[in-house]
Structures are given as C-alpha cells and as structure tokens.
Coordinates of C-alpha atoms in Angstrom, one line a residue:
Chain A
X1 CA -98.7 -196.9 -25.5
X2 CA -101.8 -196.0 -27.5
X3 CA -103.3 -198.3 -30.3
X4 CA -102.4 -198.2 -33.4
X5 CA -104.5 -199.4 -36.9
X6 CA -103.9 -199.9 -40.2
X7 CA -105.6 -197.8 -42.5
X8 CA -104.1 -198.5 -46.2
X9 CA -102.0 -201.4 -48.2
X10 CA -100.8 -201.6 -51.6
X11 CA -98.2 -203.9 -52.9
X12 CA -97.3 -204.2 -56.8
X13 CA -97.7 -207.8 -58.0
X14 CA -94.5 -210.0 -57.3
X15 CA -92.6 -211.2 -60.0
X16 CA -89.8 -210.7 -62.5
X17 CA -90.2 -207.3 -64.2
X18 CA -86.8 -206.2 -65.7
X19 CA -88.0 -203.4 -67.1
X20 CA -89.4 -202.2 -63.9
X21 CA -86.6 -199.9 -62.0
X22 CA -86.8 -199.8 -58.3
X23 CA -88.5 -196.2 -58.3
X24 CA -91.2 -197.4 -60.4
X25 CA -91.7 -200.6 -57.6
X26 CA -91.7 -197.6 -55.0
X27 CA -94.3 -195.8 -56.8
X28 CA -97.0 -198.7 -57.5
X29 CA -97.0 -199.8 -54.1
X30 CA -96.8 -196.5 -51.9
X31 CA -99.4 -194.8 -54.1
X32 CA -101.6 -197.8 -53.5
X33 CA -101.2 -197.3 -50.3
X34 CA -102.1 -193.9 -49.8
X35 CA -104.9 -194.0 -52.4
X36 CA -105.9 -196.9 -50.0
X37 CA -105.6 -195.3 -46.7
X38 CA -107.7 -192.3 -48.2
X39 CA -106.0 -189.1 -46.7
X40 CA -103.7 -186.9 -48.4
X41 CA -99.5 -187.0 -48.6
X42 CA -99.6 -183.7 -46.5
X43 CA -100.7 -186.3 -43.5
X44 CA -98.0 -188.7 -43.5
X45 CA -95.7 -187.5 -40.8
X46 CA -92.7 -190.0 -41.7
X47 CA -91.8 -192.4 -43.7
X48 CA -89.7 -196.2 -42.2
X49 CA -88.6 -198.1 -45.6
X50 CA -87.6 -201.6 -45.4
X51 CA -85.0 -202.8 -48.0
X52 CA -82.5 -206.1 -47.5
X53 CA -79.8 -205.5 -50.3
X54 CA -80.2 -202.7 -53.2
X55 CA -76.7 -201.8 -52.6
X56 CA -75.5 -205.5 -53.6
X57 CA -78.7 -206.2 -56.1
X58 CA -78.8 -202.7 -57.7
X59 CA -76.1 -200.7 -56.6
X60 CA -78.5 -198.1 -54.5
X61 CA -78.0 -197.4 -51.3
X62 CA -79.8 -195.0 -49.4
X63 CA -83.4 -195.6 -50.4
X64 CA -85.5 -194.1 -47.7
X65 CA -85.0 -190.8 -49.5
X66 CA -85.5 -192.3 -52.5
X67 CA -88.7 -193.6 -51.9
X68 CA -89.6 -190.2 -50.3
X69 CA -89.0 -188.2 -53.5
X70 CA -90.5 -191.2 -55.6
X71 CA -93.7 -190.6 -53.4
X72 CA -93.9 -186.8 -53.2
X73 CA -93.4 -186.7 -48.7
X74 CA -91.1 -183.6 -49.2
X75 CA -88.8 -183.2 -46.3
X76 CA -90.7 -185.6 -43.3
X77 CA -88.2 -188.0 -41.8
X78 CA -87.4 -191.1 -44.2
X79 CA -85.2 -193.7 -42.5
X80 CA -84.2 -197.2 -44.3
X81 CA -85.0 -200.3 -41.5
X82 CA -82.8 -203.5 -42.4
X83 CA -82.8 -207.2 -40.8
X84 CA -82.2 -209.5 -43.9
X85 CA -85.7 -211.3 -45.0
X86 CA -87.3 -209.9 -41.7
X87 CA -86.8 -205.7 -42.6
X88 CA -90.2 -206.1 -43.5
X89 CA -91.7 -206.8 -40.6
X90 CA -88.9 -204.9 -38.6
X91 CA -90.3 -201.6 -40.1
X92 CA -93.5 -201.9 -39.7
X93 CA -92.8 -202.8 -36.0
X94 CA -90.8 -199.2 -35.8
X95 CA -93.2 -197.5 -37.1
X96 CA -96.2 -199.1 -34.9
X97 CA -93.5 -198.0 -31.7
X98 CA -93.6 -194.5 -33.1
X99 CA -97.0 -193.9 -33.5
X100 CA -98.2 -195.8 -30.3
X101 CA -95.5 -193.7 -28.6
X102 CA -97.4 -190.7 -29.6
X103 CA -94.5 -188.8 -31.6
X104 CA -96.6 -189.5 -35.2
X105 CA -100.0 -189.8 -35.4
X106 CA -99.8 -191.1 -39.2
X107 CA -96.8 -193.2 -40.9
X108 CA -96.0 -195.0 -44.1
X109 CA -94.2 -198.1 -44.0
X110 CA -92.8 -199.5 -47.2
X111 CA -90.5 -202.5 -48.6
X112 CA -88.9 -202.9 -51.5
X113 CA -86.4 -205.4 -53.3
X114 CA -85.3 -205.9 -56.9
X115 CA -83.5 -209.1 -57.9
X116 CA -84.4 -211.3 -60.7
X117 CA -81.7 -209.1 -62.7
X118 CA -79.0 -210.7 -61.2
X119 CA -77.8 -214.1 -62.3
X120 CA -79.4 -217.2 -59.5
X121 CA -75.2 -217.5 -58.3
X122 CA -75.3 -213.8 -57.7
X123 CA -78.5 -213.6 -55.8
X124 CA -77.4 -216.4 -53.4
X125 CA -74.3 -214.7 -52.3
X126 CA -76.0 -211.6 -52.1
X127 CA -78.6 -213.5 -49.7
X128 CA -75.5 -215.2 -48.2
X129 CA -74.8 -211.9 -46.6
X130 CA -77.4 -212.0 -44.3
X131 CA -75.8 -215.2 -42.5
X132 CA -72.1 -215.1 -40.8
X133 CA -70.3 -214.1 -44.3
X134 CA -66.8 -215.0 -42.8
X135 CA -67.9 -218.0 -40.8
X136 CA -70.5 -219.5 -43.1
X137 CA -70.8 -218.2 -46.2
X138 CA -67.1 -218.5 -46.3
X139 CA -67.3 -222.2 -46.0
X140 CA -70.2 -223.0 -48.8
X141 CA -72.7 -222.4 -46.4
X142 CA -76.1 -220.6 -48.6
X143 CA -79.3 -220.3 -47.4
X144 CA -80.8 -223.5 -49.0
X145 CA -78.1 -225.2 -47.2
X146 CA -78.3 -223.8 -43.9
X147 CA -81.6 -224.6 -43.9
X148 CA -81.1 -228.1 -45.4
X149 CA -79.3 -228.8 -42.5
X150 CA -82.4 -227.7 -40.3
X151 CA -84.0 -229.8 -42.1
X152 CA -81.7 -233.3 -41.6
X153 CA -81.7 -232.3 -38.1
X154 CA -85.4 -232.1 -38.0
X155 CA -86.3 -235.7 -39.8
X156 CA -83.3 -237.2 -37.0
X157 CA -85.3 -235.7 -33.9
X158 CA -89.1 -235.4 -34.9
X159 CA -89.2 -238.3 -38.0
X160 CA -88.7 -237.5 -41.6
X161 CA -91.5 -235.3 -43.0
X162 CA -90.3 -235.1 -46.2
X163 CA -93.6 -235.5 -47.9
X164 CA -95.2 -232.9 -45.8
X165 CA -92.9 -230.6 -46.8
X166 CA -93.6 -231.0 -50.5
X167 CA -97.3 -230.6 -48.9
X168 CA -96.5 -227.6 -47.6
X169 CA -95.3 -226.3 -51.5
X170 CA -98.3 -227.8 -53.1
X171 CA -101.1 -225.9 -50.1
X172 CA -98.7 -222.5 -51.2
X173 CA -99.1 -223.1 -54.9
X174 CA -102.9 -223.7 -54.7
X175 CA -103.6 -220.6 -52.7
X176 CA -101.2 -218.5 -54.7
X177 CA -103.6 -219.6 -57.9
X178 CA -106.4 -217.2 -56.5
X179 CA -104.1 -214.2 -55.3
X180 CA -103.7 -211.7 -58.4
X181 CA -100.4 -210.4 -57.0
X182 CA -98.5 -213.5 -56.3
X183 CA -95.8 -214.6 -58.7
X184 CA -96.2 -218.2 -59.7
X185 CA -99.6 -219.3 -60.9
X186 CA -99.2 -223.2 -61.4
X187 CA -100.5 -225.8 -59.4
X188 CA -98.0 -228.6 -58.6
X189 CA -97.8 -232.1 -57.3
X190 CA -95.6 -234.0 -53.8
X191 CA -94.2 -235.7 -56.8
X192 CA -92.9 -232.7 -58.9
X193 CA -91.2 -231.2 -55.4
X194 CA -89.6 -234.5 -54.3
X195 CA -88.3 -235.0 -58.0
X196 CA -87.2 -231.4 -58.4
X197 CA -83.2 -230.8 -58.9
X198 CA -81.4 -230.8 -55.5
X199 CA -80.4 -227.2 -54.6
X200 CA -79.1 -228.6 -51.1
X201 CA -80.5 -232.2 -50.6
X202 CA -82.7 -232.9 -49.0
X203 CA -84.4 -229.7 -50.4
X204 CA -85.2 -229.0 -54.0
X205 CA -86.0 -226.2 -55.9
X206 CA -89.7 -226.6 -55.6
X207 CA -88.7 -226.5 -51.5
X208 CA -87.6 -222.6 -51.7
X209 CA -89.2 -219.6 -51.9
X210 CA -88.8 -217.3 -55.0
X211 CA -86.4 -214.9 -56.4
X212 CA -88.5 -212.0 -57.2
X213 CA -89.2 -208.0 -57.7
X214 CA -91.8 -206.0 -55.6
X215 CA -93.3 -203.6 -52.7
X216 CA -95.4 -203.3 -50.1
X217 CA -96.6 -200.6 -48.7
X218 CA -98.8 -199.7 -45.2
X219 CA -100.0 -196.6 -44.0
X220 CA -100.1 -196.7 -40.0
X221 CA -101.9 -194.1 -37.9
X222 CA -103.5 -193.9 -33.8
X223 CA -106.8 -195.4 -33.6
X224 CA -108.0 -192.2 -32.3
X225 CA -107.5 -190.5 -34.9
X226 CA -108.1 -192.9 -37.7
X227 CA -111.5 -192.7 -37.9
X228 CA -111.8 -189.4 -38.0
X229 CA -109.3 -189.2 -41.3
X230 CA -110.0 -192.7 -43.1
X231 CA -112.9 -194.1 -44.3
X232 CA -111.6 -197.4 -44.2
X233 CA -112.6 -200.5 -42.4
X234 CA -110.1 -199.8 -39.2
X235 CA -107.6 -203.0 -38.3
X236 CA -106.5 -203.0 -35.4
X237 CA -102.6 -204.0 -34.2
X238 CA -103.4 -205.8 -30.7
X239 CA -99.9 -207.3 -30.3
X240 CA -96.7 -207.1 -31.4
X241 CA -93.5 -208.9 -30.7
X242 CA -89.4 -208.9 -31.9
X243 CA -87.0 -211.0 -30.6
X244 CA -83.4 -212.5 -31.5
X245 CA -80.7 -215.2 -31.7
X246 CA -77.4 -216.2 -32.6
X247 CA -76.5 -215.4 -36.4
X248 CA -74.8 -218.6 -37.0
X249 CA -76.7 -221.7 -36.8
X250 CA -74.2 -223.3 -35.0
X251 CA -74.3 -221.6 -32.2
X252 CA -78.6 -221.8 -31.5
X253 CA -79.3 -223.9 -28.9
X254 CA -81.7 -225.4 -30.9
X255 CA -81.8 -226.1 -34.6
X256 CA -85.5 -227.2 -34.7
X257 CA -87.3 -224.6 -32.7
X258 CA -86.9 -220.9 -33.8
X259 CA -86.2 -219.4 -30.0
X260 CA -86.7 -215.6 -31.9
X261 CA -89.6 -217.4 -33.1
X262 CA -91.0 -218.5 -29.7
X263 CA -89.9 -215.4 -27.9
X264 CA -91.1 -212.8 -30.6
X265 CA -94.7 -214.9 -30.3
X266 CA -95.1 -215.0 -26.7
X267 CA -94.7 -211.3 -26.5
X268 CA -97.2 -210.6 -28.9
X269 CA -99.9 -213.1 -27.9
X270 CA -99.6 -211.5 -24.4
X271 CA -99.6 -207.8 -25.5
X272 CA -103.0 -209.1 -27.6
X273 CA -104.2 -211.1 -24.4
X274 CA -105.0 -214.1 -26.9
X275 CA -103.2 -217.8 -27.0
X276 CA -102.4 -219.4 -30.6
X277 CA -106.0 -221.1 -30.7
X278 CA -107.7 -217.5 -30.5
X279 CA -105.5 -216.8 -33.9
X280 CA -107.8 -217.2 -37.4
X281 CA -105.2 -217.8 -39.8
X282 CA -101.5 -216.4 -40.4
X283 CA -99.4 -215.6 -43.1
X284 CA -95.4 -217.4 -41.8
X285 CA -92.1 -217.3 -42.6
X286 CA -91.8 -220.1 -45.7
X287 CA -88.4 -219.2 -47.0
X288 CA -88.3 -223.2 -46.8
X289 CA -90.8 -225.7 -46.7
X290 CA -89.3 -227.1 -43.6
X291 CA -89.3 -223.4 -42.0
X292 CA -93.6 -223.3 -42.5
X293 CA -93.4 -226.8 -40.4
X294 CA -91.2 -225.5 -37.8
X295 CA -93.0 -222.1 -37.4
X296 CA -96.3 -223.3 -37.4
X297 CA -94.9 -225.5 -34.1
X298 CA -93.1 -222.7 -32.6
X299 CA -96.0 -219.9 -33.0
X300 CA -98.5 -222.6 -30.8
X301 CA -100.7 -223.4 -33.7
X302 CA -99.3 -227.8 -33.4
X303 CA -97.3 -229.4 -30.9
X304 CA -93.5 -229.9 -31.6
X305 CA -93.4 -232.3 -33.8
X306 CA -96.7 -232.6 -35.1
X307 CA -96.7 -229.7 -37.4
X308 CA -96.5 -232.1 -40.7
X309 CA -99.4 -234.0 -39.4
X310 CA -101.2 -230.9 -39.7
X311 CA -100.3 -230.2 -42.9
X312 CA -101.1 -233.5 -44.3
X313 CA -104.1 -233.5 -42.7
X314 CA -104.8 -230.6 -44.5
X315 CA -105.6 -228.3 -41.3
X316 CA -103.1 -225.6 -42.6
X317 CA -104.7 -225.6 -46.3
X318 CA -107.1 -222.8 -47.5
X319 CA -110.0 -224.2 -46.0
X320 CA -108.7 -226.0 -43.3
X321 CA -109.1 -225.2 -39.2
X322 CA -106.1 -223.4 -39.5
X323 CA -105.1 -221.8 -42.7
X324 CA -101.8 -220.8 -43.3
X325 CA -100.2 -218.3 -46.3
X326 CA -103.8 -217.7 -47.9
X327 CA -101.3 -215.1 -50.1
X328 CA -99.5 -218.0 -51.6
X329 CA -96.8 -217.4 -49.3
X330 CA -92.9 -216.5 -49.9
X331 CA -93.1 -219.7 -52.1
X332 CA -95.6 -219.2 -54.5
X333 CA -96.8 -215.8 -54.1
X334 CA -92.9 -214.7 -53.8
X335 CA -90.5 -213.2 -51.6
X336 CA -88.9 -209.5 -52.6
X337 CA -86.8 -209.6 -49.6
X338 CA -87.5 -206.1 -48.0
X339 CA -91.0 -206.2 -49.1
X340 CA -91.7 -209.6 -47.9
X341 CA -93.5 -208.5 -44.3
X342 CA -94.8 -205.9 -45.5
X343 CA -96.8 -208.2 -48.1
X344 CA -97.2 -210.6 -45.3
X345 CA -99.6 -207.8 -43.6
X346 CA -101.3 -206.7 -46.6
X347 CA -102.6 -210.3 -47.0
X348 CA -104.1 -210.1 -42.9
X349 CA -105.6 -206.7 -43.8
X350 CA -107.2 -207.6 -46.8
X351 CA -108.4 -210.8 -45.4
X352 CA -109.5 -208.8 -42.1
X353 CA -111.7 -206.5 -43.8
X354 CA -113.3 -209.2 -46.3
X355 CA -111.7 -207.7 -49.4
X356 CA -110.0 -210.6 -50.2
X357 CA -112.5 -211.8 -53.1
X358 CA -112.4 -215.4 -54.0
X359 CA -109.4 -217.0 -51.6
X360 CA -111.8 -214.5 -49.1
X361 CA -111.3 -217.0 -45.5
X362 CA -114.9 -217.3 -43.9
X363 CA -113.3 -216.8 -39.9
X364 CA -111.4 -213.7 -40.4
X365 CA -111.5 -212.0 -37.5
X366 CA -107.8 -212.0 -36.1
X367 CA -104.9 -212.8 -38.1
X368 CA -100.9 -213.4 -37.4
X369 CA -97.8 -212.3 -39.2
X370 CA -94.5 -213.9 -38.4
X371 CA -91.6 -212.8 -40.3
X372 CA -87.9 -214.1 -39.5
X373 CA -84.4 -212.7 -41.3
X374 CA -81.5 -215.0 -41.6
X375 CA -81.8 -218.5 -39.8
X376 CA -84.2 -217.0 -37.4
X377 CA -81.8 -214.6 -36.6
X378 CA -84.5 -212.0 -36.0
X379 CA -88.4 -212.6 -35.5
X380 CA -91.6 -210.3 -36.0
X381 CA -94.5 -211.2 -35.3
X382 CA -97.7 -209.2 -35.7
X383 CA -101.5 -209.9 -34.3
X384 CA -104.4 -207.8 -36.0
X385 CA -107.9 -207.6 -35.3
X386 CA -110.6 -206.3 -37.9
X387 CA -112.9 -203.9 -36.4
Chain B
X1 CA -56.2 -241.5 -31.5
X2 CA -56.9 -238.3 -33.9
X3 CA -59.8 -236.2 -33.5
X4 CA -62.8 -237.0 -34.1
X5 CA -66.0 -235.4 -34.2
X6 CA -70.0 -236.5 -35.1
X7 CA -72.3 -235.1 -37.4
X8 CA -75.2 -233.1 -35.8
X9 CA -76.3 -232.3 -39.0
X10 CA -75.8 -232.0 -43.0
X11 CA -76.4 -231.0 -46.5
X12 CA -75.0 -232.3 -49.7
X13 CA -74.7 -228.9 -51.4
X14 CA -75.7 -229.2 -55.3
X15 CA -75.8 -225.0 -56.0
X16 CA -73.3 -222.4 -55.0
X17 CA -72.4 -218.9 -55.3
X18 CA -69.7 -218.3 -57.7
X19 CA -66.9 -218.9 -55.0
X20 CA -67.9 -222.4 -55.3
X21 CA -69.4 -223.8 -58.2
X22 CA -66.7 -225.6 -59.6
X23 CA -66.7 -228.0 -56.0
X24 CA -70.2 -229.0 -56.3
X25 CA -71.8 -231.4 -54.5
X26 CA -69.9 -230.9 -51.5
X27 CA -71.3 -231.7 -47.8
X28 CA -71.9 -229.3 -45.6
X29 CA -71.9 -230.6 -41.9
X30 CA -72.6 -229.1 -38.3
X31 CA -70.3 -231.3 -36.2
X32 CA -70.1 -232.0 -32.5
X33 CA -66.8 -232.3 -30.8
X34 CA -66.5 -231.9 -27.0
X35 CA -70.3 -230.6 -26.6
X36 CA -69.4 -227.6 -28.8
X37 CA -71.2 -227.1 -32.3
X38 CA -69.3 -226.3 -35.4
X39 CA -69.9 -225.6 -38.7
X40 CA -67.5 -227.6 -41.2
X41 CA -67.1 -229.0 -44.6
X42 CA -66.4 -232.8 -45.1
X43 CA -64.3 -233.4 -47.6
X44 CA -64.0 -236.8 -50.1
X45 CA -68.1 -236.5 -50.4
X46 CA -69.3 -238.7 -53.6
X47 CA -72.2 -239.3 -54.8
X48 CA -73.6 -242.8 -53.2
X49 CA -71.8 -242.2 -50.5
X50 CA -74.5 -242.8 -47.3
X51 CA -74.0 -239.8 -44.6
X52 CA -76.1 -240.1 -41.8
X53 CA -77.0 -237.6 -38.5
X54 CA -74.3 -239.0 -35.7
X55 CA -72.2 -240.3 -37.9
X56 CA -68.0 -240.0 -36.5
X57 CA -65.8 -237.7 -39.1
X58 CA -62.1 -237.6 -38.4
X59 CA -60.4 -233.7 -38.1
X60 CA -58.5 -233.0 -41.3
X61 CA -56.6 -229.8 -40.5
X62 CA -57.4 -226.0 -39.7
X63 CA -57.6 -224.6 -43.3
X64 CA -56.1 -221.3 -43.9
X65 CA -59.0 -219.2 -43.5
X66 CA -59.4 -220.7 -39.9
X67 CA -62.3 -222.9 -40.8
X68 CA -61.9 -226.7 -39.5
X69 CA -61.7 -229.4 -42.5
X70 CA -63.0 -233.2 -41.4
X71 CA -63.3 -236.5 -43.7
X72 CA -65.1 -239.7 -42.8
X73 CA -63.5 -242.2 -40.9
X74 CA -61.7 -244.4 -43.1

C-alpha cells in the first residue's frame, strides 16, 4: 500500500435549498473540489459517489453517472458507494484502497443528499430504511427512537447525562456560528434542548441532527505524485479503518459501546501508529447527542463513562484540550446523509492546512473522522496528518 | 404463570412515520426474556405512566406480522 493525500475539498453550504436540484448540489461541490485540488478534469482517473437515498428522496437512482456528466469526467469509471449515514465515509475509504493499491493515481470522491423537500414523516421512513425495515421499522421503531433507547440504556448503566447531552447541542451550535457552510446559525441554551418537543423521550428535537440538502466533494491522489500535480498544502491519510455489526439493535452485544466504533478505531490508530491522545481534534458521528458521548468514549478520547464529564467540563468545546465537531457537526452544521463524511473530512483538511479562518484550532496537526450508518451498523474512521 | 419479560431499554415515541402517527406516544421497548434481546412494543402506554429500565412486562400475543406484543404487569 502506498500513501495517499488529499489534495482538494469543496462542499456547498448545508441547508434547505428547494430550488436547488441534485445536479446543481453535484456541481457546487465537485467543481470546488477540483478548482481546489488545482489539476485538470483530464486527471481524475475515477470517480466513487456516495449517496444514502435519492431513489426514495428524489426518485434518482443511479447517480454516479450522473454526477459524472454533471462534472464533465467523460467515460472514467463512476460507481455509487452506499452504507446509510456512513456512504460518506465508506467512499472515501474505497477510493483511498484504490489509489493506495496503485490502480489510480488521482480520484474524486463525492456525496450528495437532497431532502428537506419531503414532508419530516417522509424523511423518517425514508431514514427508517437504513435500520431492519421488517423487524424495526415495522414495529415504530425510527431513528430518534432507536437511539432514544441507547440513550435509557446509557443513563441505567453509566448515570443519567442528560444535561451533557443538551451540552453536547449547545458546544455544536456555538461552533457551527463561525463555519459559513453549516446550516443553523443560532446559538442555544441546556434549557431550550431539555424543553424542546419530545421526538422520542428522552430526546428532543434540539437532541437530533438536521434534515438538510448538500455535497461534499474530495479529490484523492498518491503522495508521490501529489506534489508534483498540486500546489496545495499536501494532507496526508495515515490510517484508516471500517468495521461492522448487527443491523438491529437488539441483537449488539452492547447498546452503549459502538463495537464498529471500537473496531473501525483500533485499526486506524494502528495503521497511523498513534493512540487517541496523539489525535488533535475530530469531527464524530452526532446523529444524536447521546451518539457524540458514546463515540467520543469508544474512539479513546474519555473513559467509558466519563465522556459527559468531558463535555461539561468543556474539554470537547472549540477551545478545549480536545475539540470535537469544530464544523458545527451533523447537528448544527447539518447532516445531507451521503454527503455527511465527506463534509466530516473537509472540516480536518481545512483545519489541517490552517485555512479554517476564525473557528481556525491552534493544535492542528492530526485530526480524526468517525462516521457510522445506521445504529453503528457500519463505522469509518479516518486519521490525517497536515504536511 | 404467563410470560414475562424485563425491559432492557425504552422510548416513549412522540413522532412517527406516516404508518404510525395516529398511535402516538407509544413505547418502544428492548425486552429481555431468557437472556435473549428483543425488540417490542408495550402496549396500554399513557402519559404519567412511570416506565423504568428492568421493569417485568407480561407477553401479549405474537401479532400478525410476527412481532411480539407485551403490556405491564397488571
């Protein structure tokens, strides 16, 4: 395996835009990219596009060509990546195994997802699909209830944390304040979380991530020859990791620790040769506020069941020992589905090569991406080093 | 003695897809019976009602769709 960088990112801003189709979304972020990355189309050898659900959401299936066309590749393989809110992350992972396999020497990576169209009912079934649909959607089961149920289980084994959940919201909001492309602008307060209307008690709407439209785009290529076609500030993919689990919830061993999680993380900090103290900052999973607690435990970063303390203590905020979801995260900044990891890594680039401007973090020289689809279902997780 | 299960974990569910949002709030449950966890739905949830992680639900009946129905114990 060879080594792999980063050498463009573009993503559109995330929000509800529906007058925006999903080939304008394509366009924005992948000619970002490329503008980004510095090299011409001609280059890019092949194209891995991440997308959870057009089909259901806008009735497209078929989308890697799509966003070929859209982008001017002509006739270089385009392939469509999917595994629910971590197709992201899964495509950029594919695309990293192809170049560092030495089959492509440059790739885009894209993500896109279109959704605030649909009515709130219609989005959670189509979301619903990425659980068991006979087993648990069948029964009532949606994500905010799935994941309220992690969250009952959580409070019964480790202590209620209820408050540093709404924490979690409010660090999200502040940071999301200072990132142009994140949805939701608005500062808000424990109170306004904890009082919010009760999509599955105990979590409110204030404790789930957004409905929203959006891309991401990232242009990969081998190290070695990087330099040589990019002028760009190189970063550097040290470790990567993907691991699994039981799609019903039921049926994990665990409902409090993320085993993908844990798995996915120990292969990457071993390809990187680094342990979760060596790690910056990281942009994580925060479908739910009671998933940032929970991944911030399982990727190393606090000890089980001491991840609230570290919010509340304010070691996860922006300027904090440890800060976590600079972008605003899947909460504030918002989380286009198929686009979502792929946002996730333009965050650690930009804040790897100091570009990030005023929510700029001053110890940015390795950052973490950790990306899960379904109830942890499947995990990514990415470790980057500026050069 | 019927069957009886405990509750490993829950959620009173206040917003559902279409399929369901005429039975809102219903409560959502992973139950324990025999070592082996299962998703169900309680039924006879109320508001005020106190639920609580551990707490013994009684088996109901197997619905038609296969999915296992429970209630509290009375």
């Amino acid at each position: 395996m060879r080594s792999v960088s980063v050498i463009g990112v573009g993503e559109t801003r995330m929000g509800r835009f529906p007058d925006r189709s999903l080939r304008d979304l394509i366009l924005e972020g992948g000619d970002k990219a490329i503008r980004d990355a510095g090299i011409g189309k001609k280059e890019i050898q092949a194209l891995f596009m991440s997308n959870y659900n057009a089909q259901f959401f806008c009735g497209q299936g078929h989308v890697a060509p799509l966003a070929c066309e859209v982008l001017g590749l002509g006739n270089i393989p385009a392939l469509r990546v999917e595994g629910a809110c971590a197709s992201g992350g899964l495509a950029f992972r594919q695309a990293w195994i192809a170049v560092a396999s030495g089959l492509y020497d440059v790739v885009l990576v894209g993500g896109v997802e279109k959704m605030t169209h649909q009515s709130t009912e219609t989005v959670t079934e189509g979301l619903a699909g990425a659980s068991d649909v006979e087993l648990e959607a069948g029964l009532g089961a949606t994500f905010p209830s799935l994941f309220a149920m992690i969250a009952n289980r959580y409070f019964h084994e480790y202590g209620n944390v209820r408050d540093e959940m709404a924490l979690c919201a409010v660090q999200n909001h502040e940071n999301a304040l200072l990132n142009p492309d994140a949805q939701l602008q608005k500062r808000i307060t424990v109170e306004q979380v904890k009082q919010g209307f009760p999509v599955a008690d105990p979590l409110t709407v204030f404790d789930c991530s957004l409905i929203s439209d959006g891309s991401a785009f990232v242009v990969l290529a081998a190290t070695e020859v990087a330099q040589a076609i990019s002028g760009r500030r190189l970063v550097e993919v040290i470790g990567s990791g993907h691991a699994g689990d039981t799609l019903t919830l039921a049926s994990k061993r665990s409902l409090t620790t993320f085993d993908a999680t844990v798995h996915a993380a120990g292969q990457a900090y071993a390809m990187a040769r680094l342990k979760p103290a060596d790690i910056d900052f990281a942009e994580v999973h925060d479908c739910f506020t009671i998933t940032q607690i929970i991944n911030i435990e399982d990727l190393g970063f606090f000890a089980k069941g001491k991840g609230g303390l570290g919010v509340s203590q304010g070691r996860t905020a922006a300027k904090g020992s440890m800060p976590i979801n600079l972008s605003g995260g899947l909460k504030a900044k918002g989380h286009p589905i198929g686009a979502t990891g792929l946002s996730q890594i333009h965050e650690v680039v930009t804040q790897l090569r100091g570009e990030a401007g005023d929510r700029q973090t001053g110890n940015a020289d390795i950052g973490l991406t950790h990306n899960i689809g379904g109830t942890a279902a499947t995990c990514v997780v990415n470790i980057f080093r500026g050069r | 003695m019927k069957r009886r299960a405990t509750l490993y974990s829950y959620s009173i569910v206040h917003s559902g897809t279409d399929a369901f949002k005429d039975k809102t709030p219903y409560l959502l449950a992973i139950v324990e019976e025999n070592r082996r966890k299962s998703i169900a739905r309680i039924e006879g949830y109320s508001d005020g009602i106190d639920v609580r992680v551990g707490m013994e639900v009684e088996f109901l009946a197997e619905a038609e769709d296969g999915a296992a129905r429970y209630r509290f114990v009375q």
